[in-house]
Amino acid sequence: MSRVLSRMPRPAASPPPRSRRARPFLWLGGGLLVAGVCFAGHWVWNGPPYPKADPERVAAQLKAEARRVYDEAALPGTPDTPSRVEPGTCYYRGLRSLAHIDRGRSDVRSFGLSWRIVGVPEDTARAAQDRTRLRLEREGWKLVGQNVSDRGFRFERPGSGDLVDVDWYEPTSTFVVHVYAPCGELPDGFDPYDWPQTDWTPA
């Protein structure tokens, strides 16, 4: 009997279960799924991140644009008040904004610079505005608003979000220019209220 059993062929070794071979791929897929869910949740909660801002470059850019419009306007007189690069408020994005309604972010700011001259006749203001409008159109800026004031317009630089407003108010014959830079994340330690680059004069 033992001889008969010894002559019988032995069964081949069975391959490892498929579940054991697929386990590393399952762990990898699970990890990727968890990472994707976390990333999506972070995006939904915080919204898209603000771009990094270089305050020194932003200030130089705003001052240069304000000076260009001032030179183009060629108005009689000078601005009646000192002009400064001022920080603006930027808000939380995504669902997080619902938990911080009307609460600005201290690490994200926009910037703006304005100047005005009172007592500008309408014809003079129209000619000044036309010169700036033609130059902005030639440089590829896009008209995004008209009649912002009694007579005014707003242009935006595509791709950057920079804005230029050139307005004229009839009751006081005031010619007003605003230049803006959009919200950006500030460098660590930067204080927009203690910043030597804020002052601007057309001279």
XYZ file of N, CA, C and O in Angstrom:
812
model
N 0.832 -1.211 0.000
C 0.000 0.000 0.000
C 0.859 1.251 0.000
O 0.582 2.222 -0.653
N 1.934 1.221 0.784
C 2.829 2.376 0.838
C 3.481 2.650 -0.494
O 3.744 3.797 -0.858
N 3.775 1.503 -1.264
C 4.384 1.708 -2.583
C 3.408 2.396 -3.530
O 3.784 3.242 -4.331
N 2.153 2.002 -3.439
C 1.146 2.638 -4.316
C 1.035 4.114 -4.027
O 0.976 4.957 -4.915
N 1.022 4.456 -2.750
C 0.922 5.872 -2.393
C 2.138 6.662 -2.834
O 2.056 7.809 -3.239
N 3.311 6.025 -2.762
C 4.519 6.744 -3.155
C 4.566 7.017 -4.638
O 5.229 7.947 -5.101
N 3.905 6.135 -5.429
C 3.907 6.339 -6.877
C 2.869 7.374 -7.336
O 2.927 7.821 -8.474
N 1.935 7.692 -6.497
C 0.902 8.669 -6.886
C 1.532 10.057 -7.014
O 2.372 10.451 -6.190
N 1.183 10.824 -8.063
C 1.776 12.167 -8.236
C 1.325 13.120 -7.131
O 0.188 13.083 -6.686
N 2.289 13.920 -6.668
C 1.965 14.905 -5.633
C 1.312 16.145 -6.258
O 1.694 16.580 -7.331
N 0.332 16.687 -5.580
C -0.320 17.890 -6.135
C 0.657 19.062 -6.198
O 1.513 19.222 -5.325
N 0.549 19.834 -7.274
C 1.427 21.008 -7.431
C 1.112 22.036 -6.353
O -0.017 22.151 -5.873
N 2.145 22.786 -5.993
C 1.946 23.844 -4.983
C 0.987 24.888 -5.513
O 1.122 25.371 -6.633
N 0.020 25.254 -4.712
C -0.981 26.243 -5.135
C -0.386 27.639 -5.110
O 0.432 27.954 -4.244
N -0.741 28.494 -6.077
C -0.209 29.868 -6.092
C -0.741 30.656 -4.908
O -1.775 30.326 -4.341
N -0.043 31.703 -4.486
C -0.530 32.512 -3.359
C -1.869 33.150 -3.706
O -2.147 33.453 -4.860
N -2.691 33.277 -2.736
C -4.005 33.885 -3.005
C -3.862 35.238 -3.681
O -2.910 35.985 -3.442
N -4.817 35.547 -4.545
C -4.769 36.839 -5.254
C -4.825 38.020 -4.283
O -4.243 39.066 -4.520
N -5.584 37.829 -3.216
C -5.717 38.930 -2.277
C -4.377 39.327 -1.681
O -4.114 40.496 -1.427
N -3.478 38.328 -1.495
C -2.168 38.638 -0.929
C -1.321 39.415 -1.927
O -0.602 40.338 -1.566
N -1.393 39.032 -3.203
C -0.611 39.743 -4.225
C -1.142 41.148 -4.471
O -0.402 42.064 -4.797
N -2.452 41.331 -4.335
C -3.055 42.639 -4.621
C -3.013 43.591 -3.446
O -3.318 44.770 -3.590
N -2.595 43.064 -2.262
C -2.645 43.899 -1.061
C -1.835 45.189 -1.181
O -2.315 46.261 -0.804
N -0.584 45.149 -1.711
C 0.163 46.423 -1.835
C -0.553 47.455 -2.704
O -0.526 48.658 -2.414
N -1.194 46.980 -3.779
C -1.908 47.917 -4.651
C -3.132 48.498 -3.951
O -3.487 49.659 -4.159
N -3.776 47.678 -3.116
C -4.929 48.179 -2.367
C -4.502 49.250 -1.374
O -5.176 50.272 -1.215
N -3.345 48.993 -0.696
C -2.849 50.002 0.239
C -2.494 51.297 -0.486
O -2.788 52.393 -0.011
N -1.859 51.156 -1.648
C -1.491 52.344 -2.423
C -2.729 53.107 -2.875
O -2.809 54.342 -2.745
N -3.719 52.365 -3.409
C -4.939 53.026 -3.853
C -5.669 53.688 -2.709
O -6.191 54.800 -2.837
N -5.681 53.008 -1.561
C -6.340 53.609 -0.400
C -5.652 54.863 0.066
O -6.288 55.857 0.424
N -4.300 54.822 0.058
C -3.561 56.018 0.461
C -3.812 57.190 -0.469
O -3.978 58.332 -0.029
N -3.832 56.895 -1.777
C -4.103 57.968 -2.742
C -5.513 58.519 -2.573
O -5.737 59.734 -2.700
N -6.457 57.650 -2.273
C -7.833 58.096 -2.073
C -7.948 58.993 -0.858
O -8.582 60.056 -0.904
N -7.289 58.589 0.245
C -7.320 59.417 1.457
C -6.662 60.769 1.207
O -7.167 61.818 1.613
N -5.514 60.762 0.507
C -4.829 62.021 0.210
C -5.697 62.922 -0.662
O -5.767 64.138 -0.453
N -6.376 62.314 -1.647
C -7.244 63.108 -2.516
C -8.407 63.713 -1.760
O -8.764 64.882 -1.969
N -8.988 62.940 -0.842
C -10.106 63.459 -0.045
C -9.643 64.594 0.854
O -10.322 65.629 0.994
N -8.461 64.437 1.465
C -7.920 65.501 2.327
C -7.647 66.772 1.530
O -7.946 67.887 1.975
N -7.044 66.605 0.341
C -6.749 67.775 -0.503
C -8.034 68.476 -0.920
O -8.128 69.708 -0.860
N -9.033 67.689 -1.341
C -10.300 68.287 -1.760
C -10.984 68.987 -0.589
O -11.536 70.084 -0.736
N -10.927 68.367 0.588
C -11.535 68.996 1.755
C -10.843 70.297 2.122
O -11.498 71.287 2.460
N -9.499 70.297 2.043
C -8.748 71.527 2.328
C -9.109 72.617 1.323
O -9.265 73.792 1.691
N -9.249 72.239 0.052
C -9.582 73.212 -0.982
C -10.988 73.776 -0.768
O -11.205 74.991 -0.875
N -11.932 72.911 -0.453
C -13.311 73.367 -0.238
C -13.380 74.271 0.987
O -14.078 75.288 0.981
N -12.642 73.926 2.040
C -12.703 74.715 3.272
C -12.000 76.066 3.114
O -12.530 77.096 3.512
N -10.800 76.075 2.531
C -10.003 77.298 2.440
C -10.171 78.047 1.126
O -9.814 79.223 1.041
N -10.692 77.379 0.090
C -10.782 78.020 -1.212
C -9.424 78.087 -1.878
O -8.406 77.677 -1.306
N -9.357 78.619 -3.087
C -8.065 78.721 -3.780
C -7.126 79.668 -3.036
O -7.564 80.697 -2.505
N -5.848 79.355 -2.971
C -4.908 80.215 -2.239
C -4.672 81.534 -2.968
O -4.758 81.606 -4.195
N -4.377 82.561 -2.198
C -4.004 83.842 -2.794
C -2.569 83.765 -3.313
O -1.728 83.075 -2.731
N -2.260 84.479 -4.390
C -0.870 84.491 -4.872
C 0.027 85.247 -3.899
O -0.438 86.076 -3.106
N 1.303 84.960 -3.950
C 2.275 85.674 -3.123
C 2.410 87.113 -3.619
O 2.363 87.377 -4.822
N 2.568 88.037 -2.692
C 2.714 89.454 -3.047
C 4.091 89.960 -2.617
O 4.579 89.611 -1.542
N 4.678 90.779 -3.457
C 5.940 91.463 -3.134
C 5.597 92.939 -2.938
O 5.450 93.683 -3.911
N 5.427 93.387 -1.697
C 4.966 94.763 -1.457
C 5.830 95.830 -2.103
O 5.314 96.852 -2.574
N 7.140 95.629 -2.136
C 8.014 96.638 -2.725
C 7.737 96.772 -4.228
O 7.653 97.879 -4.768
N 7.578 95.644 -4.890
C 7.290 95.674 -6.328
C 5.909 96.260 -6.580
O 5.715 97.043 -7.517
N 4.928 95.894 -5.737
C 3.569 96.415 -5.895
C 3.560 97.926 -5.732
O 2.936 98.656 -6.521
N 4.254 98.437 -4.719
C 4.292 99.883 -4.498
C 4.926 100.606 -5.676
O 4.414 101.645 -6.134
N 6.029 100.083 -6.169
C 6.692 100.713 -7.311
C 5.782 100.711 -8.534
O 5.720 101.694 -9.286
N 5.057 99.619 -8.725
C 4.162 99.514 -9.876
C 3.006 100.499 -9.778
O 2.650 101.165 -10.764
N 2.406 100.609 -8.588
C 1.295 101.547 -8.407
C 1.750 102.990 -8.592
O 1.058 103.796 -9.231
N 2.892 103.321 -8.041
C 3.397 104.686 -8.177
C 3.706 105.019 -9.631
O 3.424 106.133 -10.094
N 4.264 104.072 -10.357
C 4.589 104.313 -11.763
C 3.322 104.539 -12.574
O 3.268 105.442 -13.426
N 2.287 103.728 -12.325
C 1.040 103.891 -13.074
C 0.349 105.197 -12.715
O -0.181 105.898 -13.581
N 0.349 105.547 -11.428
C -0.248 106.818 -11.011
C 0.477 107.993 -11.658
O -0.160 108.981 -12.075
N 1.781 107.900 -11.760
C 2.560 108.981 -12.382
C 2.284 109.055 -13.881
O 2.198 110.160 -14.451
N 2.126 107.912 -14.535
C 1.840 107.928 -15.974
C 0.516 108.624 -16.257
O 0.413 109.441 -17.179
N -0.500 108.308 -15.476
C -1.793 108.960 -15.684
C -1.695 110.449 -15.372
O -2.292 111.281 -16.065
N -0.930 110.792 -14.351
C -0.754 112.205 -14.003
C -0.076 112.958 -15.151
O -0.499 114.075 -15.513
N 0.954 112.364 -15.732
C 1.648 113.022 -16.835
C 0.747 113.139 -18.060
O 0.762 114.156 -18.769
N -0.042 112.077 -18.328
C -0.955 112.113 -19.471
C -2.037 113.167 -19.291
O -2.438 113.840 -20.246
N -2.533 113.299 -18.061
C -3.619 114.252 -17.801
C -3.169 115.685 -18.053
O -3.914 116.494 -18.620
N -1.928 116.013 -17.651
C -1.374 117.363 -17.846
C -2.355 118.421 -17.362
O -2.655 119.396 -18.064
N -2.863 118.240 -16.154
C -3.863 119.152 -15.603
C -3.204 120.346 -14.931
O -2.071 120.263 -14.461
N -3.937 121.453 -14.853
C -3.409 122.596 -14.098
C -3.448 122.282 -12.603
O -4.387 121.678 -12.100
N -2.420 122.655 -11.908
C -2.387 122.414 -10.469
C -1.810 121.051 -10.132
O -1.401 120.275 -11.004
N -1.746 120.774 -8.838
C -1.226 119.513 -8.313
C -2.256 118.900 -7.381
O -3.192 119.587 -6.957
N -2.106 117.621 -7.067
C -3.060 117.002 -6.136
C -3.192 117.793 -4.843
O -2.193 118.280 -4.298
N -4.443 117.914 -4.370
C -4.701 118.776 -3.216
C -4.419 118.098 -1.885
O -4.412 118.748 -0.843
N -4.175 116.807 -1.880
C -3.865 116.088 -0.643
C -2.706 115.136 -0.899
O -2.532 114.645 -2.009
N -1.886 114.870 0.126
C -0.812 113.884 -0.050
C -1.384 112.512 -0.390
O -2.456 112.136 0.082
N -0.673 111.777 -1.223
C -1.127 110.463 -1.638
C -0.241 109.393 -1.011
O 0.954 109.590 -0.815
N -0.856 108.262 -0.706
C -0.149 107.164 -0.074
C -0.627 105.837 -0.663
O -1.769 105.724 -1.098
N 0.273 104.859 -0.671
C -0.113 103.490 -1.011
C -0.788 102.898 0.222
O -0.147 102.743 1.270
N -2.069 102.611 0.112
C -2.853 102.162 1.259
C -3.201 100.679 1.124
O -3.554 100.211 0.034
N -3.143 99.930 2.237
C -3.566 98.526 2.190
C -5.078 98.412 2.185
O -5.779 99.253 2.752
N -5.585 97.383 1.542
C -7.011 97.097 1.522
C -7.300 95.759 2.175
O -6.406 94.929 2.370
N -8.545 95.536 2.518
C -8.943 94.313 3.218
C -9.238 93.187 2.233
O -9.878 93.402 1.209
N -8.761 91.997 2.566
C -9.045 90.788 1.793
C -9.641 89.744 2.730
O -9.282 89.686 3.913
N -10.518 88.923 2.198
C -11.306 88.042 3.046
C -10.973 86.568 2.806
O -10.332 86.198 1.824
N -11.425 85.744 3.750
C -11.257 84.298 3.625
C -12.060 83.789 2.445
O -13.101 84.340 2.095
N -11.595 82.689 1.880
C -12.281 82.060 0.762
C -12.844 80.709 1.187
O -12.581 80.219 2.275
N -13.606 80.095 0.284
C -14.149 78.780 0.558
C -15.170 78.807 1.684
O -15.676 79.858 2.087
N -15.464 77.614 2.219
C -16.431 77.527 3.309
C -15.941 78.218 4.577
O -16.741 78.593 5.428
N -14.620 78.399 4.669
C -14.081 79.082 5.843
C -14.593 80.510 5.948
O -14.653 81.070 7.041
N -14.933 81.095 4.827
C -15.443 82.469 4.844
C -16.743 82.572 5.633
O -17.060 83.623 6.187
N -17.512 81.475 5.675
C -18.770 81.493 6.434
C -18.513 81.588 7.930
O -19.357 82.086 8.677
N -17.352 81.100 8.361
C -16.997 81.182 9.777
C -16.281 82.480 10.121
O -16.007 82.736 11.294
N -15.947 83.286 9.101
C -15.242 84.557 9.323
C -15.925 85.656 8.500
O -15.267 86.392 7.768
N -17.228 85.762 8.606
C -17.969 86.748 7.822
C -17.512 88.159 8.192
O -17.440 88.521 9.372
N -17.172 88.952 7.168
C -16.735 90.342 7.340
C -15.477 90.466 8.201
O -15.224 91.520 8.785
N -14.692 89.418 8.257
C -13.428 89.465 9.004
C -12.286 89.336 8.020
O -12.150 88.324 7.331
N -11.465 90.382 7.938
C -10.367 90.377 6.990
C -9.197 89.542 7.470
O -9.035 89.282 8.666
N -8.373 89.134 6.515
C -7.167 88.369 6.819
C -6.001 89.317 7.045
O -5.780 90.247 6.265
N -5.249 89.070 8.093
C -4.105 89.930 8.391
C -2.905 89.621 7.513
O -2.006 90.451 7.364
N -2.884 88.424 6.921
C -1.736 88.014 6.112
C -1.959 88.210 4.620
O -1.098 87.880 3.812
N -3.099 88.748 4.246
C -3.421 88.983 2.832
C -3.959 90.404 2.697
O -4.857 90.803 3.442
N -3.415 91.145 1.748
C -3.841 92.533 1.546
C -3.870 92.869 0.054
O -3.119 92.307 -0.736
N -4.756 93.798 -0.281
C -4.672 94.480 -1.566
C -4.026 95.840 -1.317
O -3.835 96.237 -0.157
N -3.675 96.559 -2.391
C -3.060 97.875 -2.234
C -3.639 98.833 -3.260
O -3.995 98.429 -4.376
N -3.746 100.091 -2.867
C -4.274 101.103 -3.764
C -3.593 102.442 -3.548
O -3.037 102.710 -2.483
N -3.636 103.265 -4.577
C -3.063 104.613 -4.537
C -4.000 105.539 -5.294
O -4.457 105.203 -6.394
N -4.310 106.705 -4.712
C -5.248 107.646 -5.333
C -4.668 109.053 -5.305
O -3.910 109.413 -4.401
N -5.058 109.837 -6.295
C -4.785 111.269 -6.258
C -5.931 112.007 -6.934
O -6.671 111.440 -7.729
N -6.107 113.291 -6.587
C -7.216 114.071 -7.134
C -6.820 115.535 -7.244
O -5.973 116.035 -6.510
N -7.437 116.191 -8.205
C -7.265 117.638 -8.396
C -8.647 118.246 -8.540
O -9.470 117.797 -9.353
N -8.920 119.251 -7.757
C -10.229 119.917 -7.744
C -10.215 121.101 -8.713
O -9.198 121.764 -8.902
N -11.377 121.362 -9.307
C -11.532 122.517 -10.167
C -11.080 122.282 -11.591
O -10.600 123.219 -12.255
N -11.244 121.090 -12.111
C -10.855 120.767 -13.482
C -12.081 120.909 -14.383
O -13.095 120.223 -14.169
N -12.054 121.765 -15.394
C -13.199 121.901 -16.309
C -13.499 120.588 -17.027
O -12.604 119.763 -17.240
N -14.753 120.411 -17.423
C -15.161 119.149 -18.035
C -14.401 118.871 -19.325
O -13.971 117.736 -19.561
N -14.241 119.869 -20.181
C -13.537 119.642 -21.442
C -12.094 119.200 -21.203
O -11.574 118.325 -21.908
N -11.456 119.814 -20.216
C -10.081 119.436 -19.879
C -10.027 118.003 -19.355
O -9.135 117.219 -19.704
N -11.013 117.656 -18.509
C -11.073 116.298 -17.956
C -11.311 115.272 -19.057
O -10.692 114.201 -19.071
N -12.186 115.586 -20.007
C -12.468 114.655 -21.109
C -11.218 114.390 -21.943
O -10.916 113.237 -22.284
N -10.499 115.445 -22.252
C -9.281 115.274 -23.053
C -8.242 114.444 -22.300
O -7.567 113.584 -22.883
N -8.113 114.684 -20.996
C -7.157 113.929 -20.187
C -7.552 112.451 -20.131
O -6.697 111.556 -20.272
N -8.828 112.189 -19.940
C -9.293 110.806 -19.880
C -9.084 110.083 -21.213
O -8.722 108.908 -21.243
N -9.325 110.792 -22.294
C -9.158 110.169 -23.612
C -7.716 109.745 -23.840
O -7.456 108.678 -24.427
N -6.771 110.538 -23.385
C -5.362 110.184 -23.568
C -5.022 108.911 -22.785
O -4.319 108.025 -23.287
N -5.520 108.830 -21.567
C -5.247 107.629 -20.760
C -5.963 106.416 -21.327
O -5.406 105.309 -21.392
N -7.198 106.594 -21.762
C -7.956 105.474 -22.325
C -7.248 104.888 -23.551
O -7.107 103.668 -23.672
N -6.799 105.739 -24.438
C -6.120 105.263 -25.641
C -4.837 104.513 -25.300
O -4.517 103.482 -25.898
N -4.088 105.020 -24.330
C -2.851 104.359 -23.943
C -3.124 102.985 -23.325
O -2.461 101.990 -23.643
N -4.121 102.877 -22.446
C -4.447 101.598 -21.817
C -4.925 100.582 -22.859
O -4.545 99.405 -22.807
N -5.744 101.035 -23.779
C -6.209 100.128 -24.841
C -5.039 99.648 -25.695
O -4.984 98.465 -26.068
N -4.124 100.529 -25.981
C -2.961 100.168 -26.790
C -2.086 99.143 -26.070
O -1.485 98.276 -26.708
N -2.041 99.210 -24.739
C -1.224 98.281 -23.961
C -1.957 96.980 -23.651
O -1.383 96.100 -22.992
N -3.204 96.854 -24.076
C -3.925 95.597 -23.887
C -4.781 95.526 -22.656
O -5.301 94.450 -22.325
N -4.966 96.659 -21.940
C -5.867 96.654 -20.802
C -7.309 96.499 -21.308
O -7.631 96.886 -22.426
N -8.183 95.953 -20.452
C -9.568 95.678 -20.832
C -10.517 96.613 -20.080
O -10.432 96.755 -18.866
N -11.433 97.235 -20.832
C -12.444 98.088 -20.210
C -13.438 97.216 -19.456
O -14.074 96.336 -20.027
N -13.585 97.442 -18.142
C -14.493 96.631 -17.319
C -15.571 97.465 -16.647
O -16.439 96.920 -15.966
N -15.559 98.800 -16.829
C -16.596 99.624 -16.225
C -16.590 101.017 -16.816
O -15.533 101.580 -17.129
N -17.776 101.573 -17.001
C -17.923 102.939 -17.481
C -18.910 103.681 -16.596
O -19.725 103.071 -15.908
N -18.824 105.021 -16.647
C -19.695 105.859 -15.832
C -19.616 105.475 -14.361
O -20.622 105.442 -13.649
N -18.397 105.162 -13.921
C -18.186 104.891 -12.502
C -18.521 106.130 -11.691
O -19.090 106.052 -10.610
N -18.208 107.286 -12.223
C -18.584 108.567 -11.634
C -19.478 109.278 -12.639
O -20.073 108.652 -13.509
N -19.598 110.618 -12.525
C -20.361 111.369 -13.524
C -19.763 111.166 -14.909
O -20.475 111.151 -15.918
N -18.487 111.069 -14.961
C -17.800 110.693 -16.202
C -16.547 109.947 -15.801
O -15.620 110.527 -15.247
N -16.518 108.641 -16.058
C -15.353 107.872 -15.645
C -15.339 106.490 -16.261
O -16.295 106.078 -16.922
N -14.235 105.786 -16.051
C -14.105 104.431 -16.581
C -13.115 103.659 -15.726
O -12.336 104.232 -14.956
N -13.162 102.345 -15.873
C -12.242 101.439 -15.175
C -11.663 100.454 -16.173
O -12.394 99.842 -16.950
N -10.331 100.298 -16.135
C -9.632 99.326 -16.963
C -8.931 98.309 -16.071
O -8.459 98.653 -14.983
N -8.849 97.068 -16.547
C -8.159 95.994 -15.835
C -7.077 95.409 -16.725
O -7.291 95.197 -17.920
N -5.923 95.150 -16.110
C -4.837 94.505 -16.850
C -5.065 92.997 -16.843
O -5.058 92.360 -15.774
N -5.312 92.377 -18.007
C -5.576 90.931 -18.041
C -4.433 90.128 -17.435
O -3.259 90.414 -17.669
N -4.807 89.140 -16.640
C -3.819 88.256 -16.052
C -3.259 88.709 -14.731
O -2.672 87.917 -13.999
N -3.430 89.982 -14.382
C -2.868 90.479 -13.126
C -3.932 90.950 -12.149
O -3.730 90.914 -10.938
N -5.072 91.424 -12.672
C -6.105 91.970 -11.802
C -5.876 93.416 -11.407
O -6.664 93.997 -10.651
N -4.792 94.046 -11.893
C -4.554 95.461 -11.613
C -5.665 96.305 -12.237
O -6.143 96.004 -13.337
N -6.051 97.371 -11.542
C -7.137 98.233 -12.003
C -6.683 99.683 -12.055
O -5.870 100.123 -11.234
N -7.246 100.416 -13.008
C -7.064 101.864 -13.100
C -8.436 102.502 -13.294
O -9.154 102.157 -14.230
N -8.797 103.399 -12.380
C -10.030 104.186 -12.493
C -9.652 105.637 -12.761
O -8.771 106.183 -12.080
N -10.318 106.244 -13.729
C -10.117 107.670 -14.000
C -11.501 108.318 -14.014
O -12.304 108.063 -14.905
N -11.785 109.138 -13.020
C -13.121 109.695 -12.814
C -13.115 111.212 -12.809
O -12.088 111.852 -12.540
N -14.289 111.769 -13.094
C -14.499 113.215 -12.979
C -15.888 113.427 -12.397
O -16.874 112.864 -12.890
N -15.948 114.231 -11.324
C -17.203 114.479 -10.627
C -17.672 115.912 -10.885
O -16.970 116.879 -10.544
N -18.836 116.033 -11.478
C -19.348 117.338 -11.906
C -19.585 118.319 -10.771
O -19.235 119.505 -10.905
N -20.190 117.925 -9.636
C -20.503 118.926 -8.596
C -19.294 119.724 -8.123
O -19.413 120.914 -7.802
N -18.127 119.089 -8.054
C -16.924 119.781 -7.581
C -15.854 119.897 -8.663
O -14.757 120.387 -8.378
N -16.176 119.437 -9.879
C -15.209 119.448 -10.978
C -13.895 118.780 -10.549
O -12.798 119.287 -10.820
N -14.012 117.652 -9.869
C -12.838 116.962 -9.319
C -12.427 115.806 -10.218
O -13.242 114.946 -10.568
N -11.166 115.802 -10.577
C -10.562 114.740 -11.379
C -9.873 113.790 -10.404
O -9.005 114.196 -9.626
N -10.255 112.508 -10.431
C -9.752 111.535 -9.450
C -9.207 110.312 -10.174
O -9.842 109.793 -11.100
N -8.047 109.852 -9.732
C -7.425 108.646 -10.286
C -7.180 107.657 -9.150
O -6.663 108.027 -8.087
N -7.576 106.402 -9.371
C -7.313 105.312 -8.430
C -6.573 104.213 -9.198
O -6.991 103.831 -10.295
N -5.519 103.686 -8.606
C -4.838 102.516 -9.155
C -4.800 101.454 -8.061
O -4.551 101.766 -6.889
N -5.075 100.220 -8.441
C -5.204 99.143 -7.469
C -4.356 97.946 -7.874
O -4.187 97.651 -9.060
N -3.903 97.204 -6.862
C -3.297 95.882 -7.040
C -4.147 94.888 -6.256
O -4.564 95.184 -5.135
N -4.425 93.708 -6.805
C -5.331 92.768 -6.152
C -4.729 92.133 -4.907
O -3.544 92.315 -4.599
N -5.536 91.361 -4.217
C -5.130 90.708 -2.971
C -3.963 89.756 -3.203
O -3.929 89.015 -4.184
N -3.017 89.781 -2.272
C -1.882 88.874 -2.315
C -1.406 88.565 -0.911
O -1.597 89.374 0.018
N -0.795 87.414 -0.755
C -0.297 86.991 0.557
C 1.008 87.712 0.876
O 1.954 87.682 0.091
N 1.060 88.345 2.043
C 2.211 89.150 2.424
C 3.360 88.283 2.938
O 3.135 87.194 3.466
N 4.589 88.778 2.821
C 5.722 88.053 3.414
C 5.604 88.032 4.934
O 5.000 88.922 5.544
N 6.196 87.034 5.562
C 6.170 86.944 7.019
C 6.826 88.169 7.632
O 7.893 88.613 7.213
N 6.163 88.728 8.645
C 6.715 89.868 9.364
C 6.460 91.221 8.725
O 6.831 92.250 9.305
N 5.834 91.265 7.559
C 5.593 92.547 6.894
C 4.424 93.269 7.547
O 3.365 92.684 7.788
N 4.621 94.556 7.841
C 3.582 95.387 8.447
C 3.184 96.474 7.453
O 3.949 97.409 7.215
N 1.978 96.381 6.840
C 1.592 97.378 5.832
C 1.367 98.771 6.401
O 1.292 99.739 5.646
N 1.279 98.887 7.744
C 1.061 100.201 8.353
C 2.355 100.843 8.842
O 2.354 101.972 9.319
N 3.445 100.116 8.760
C 4.758 100.647 9.122
C 5.700 100.349 7.967
O 6.527 99.438 8.013
N 5.567 101.176 6.928
C 6.175 100.846 5.647
C 6.623 102.131 4.973
O 5.801 102.982 4.616
N 7.899 102.335 4.779
C 8.395 103.611 4.224
C 8.036 103.854 2.774
O 8.214 104.963 2.278
N 7.541 102.833 2.063
C 7.254 102.976 0.640
C 5.860 103.539 0.354
O 5.432 103.574 -0.806
N 5.151 103.997 1.376
C 3.762 104.380 1.158
C 3.602 105.759 0.515
O 2.668 105.986 -0.247
N 4.468 106.710 0.826
C 4.286 108.087 0.356
C 4.561 108.218 -1.130
O 5.447 107.572 -1.687
N 3.734 109.080 -1.771
C 3.895 109.322 -3.208
C 3.554 110.774 -3.525
O 2.580 111.335 -3.005
N 4.353 111.385 -4.364
C 4.076 112.722 -4.891
C 4.345 112.695 -6.387
O 5.215 111.942 -6.851
N 3.643 113.502 -7.175
C 3.854 113.504 -8.623
C 5.147 114.173 -9.050
O 5.557 114.050 -10.199
N 5.787 114.891 -8.132
C 7.012 115.619 -8.498
C 8.171 114.661 -8.754
O 8.227 113.579 -8.178
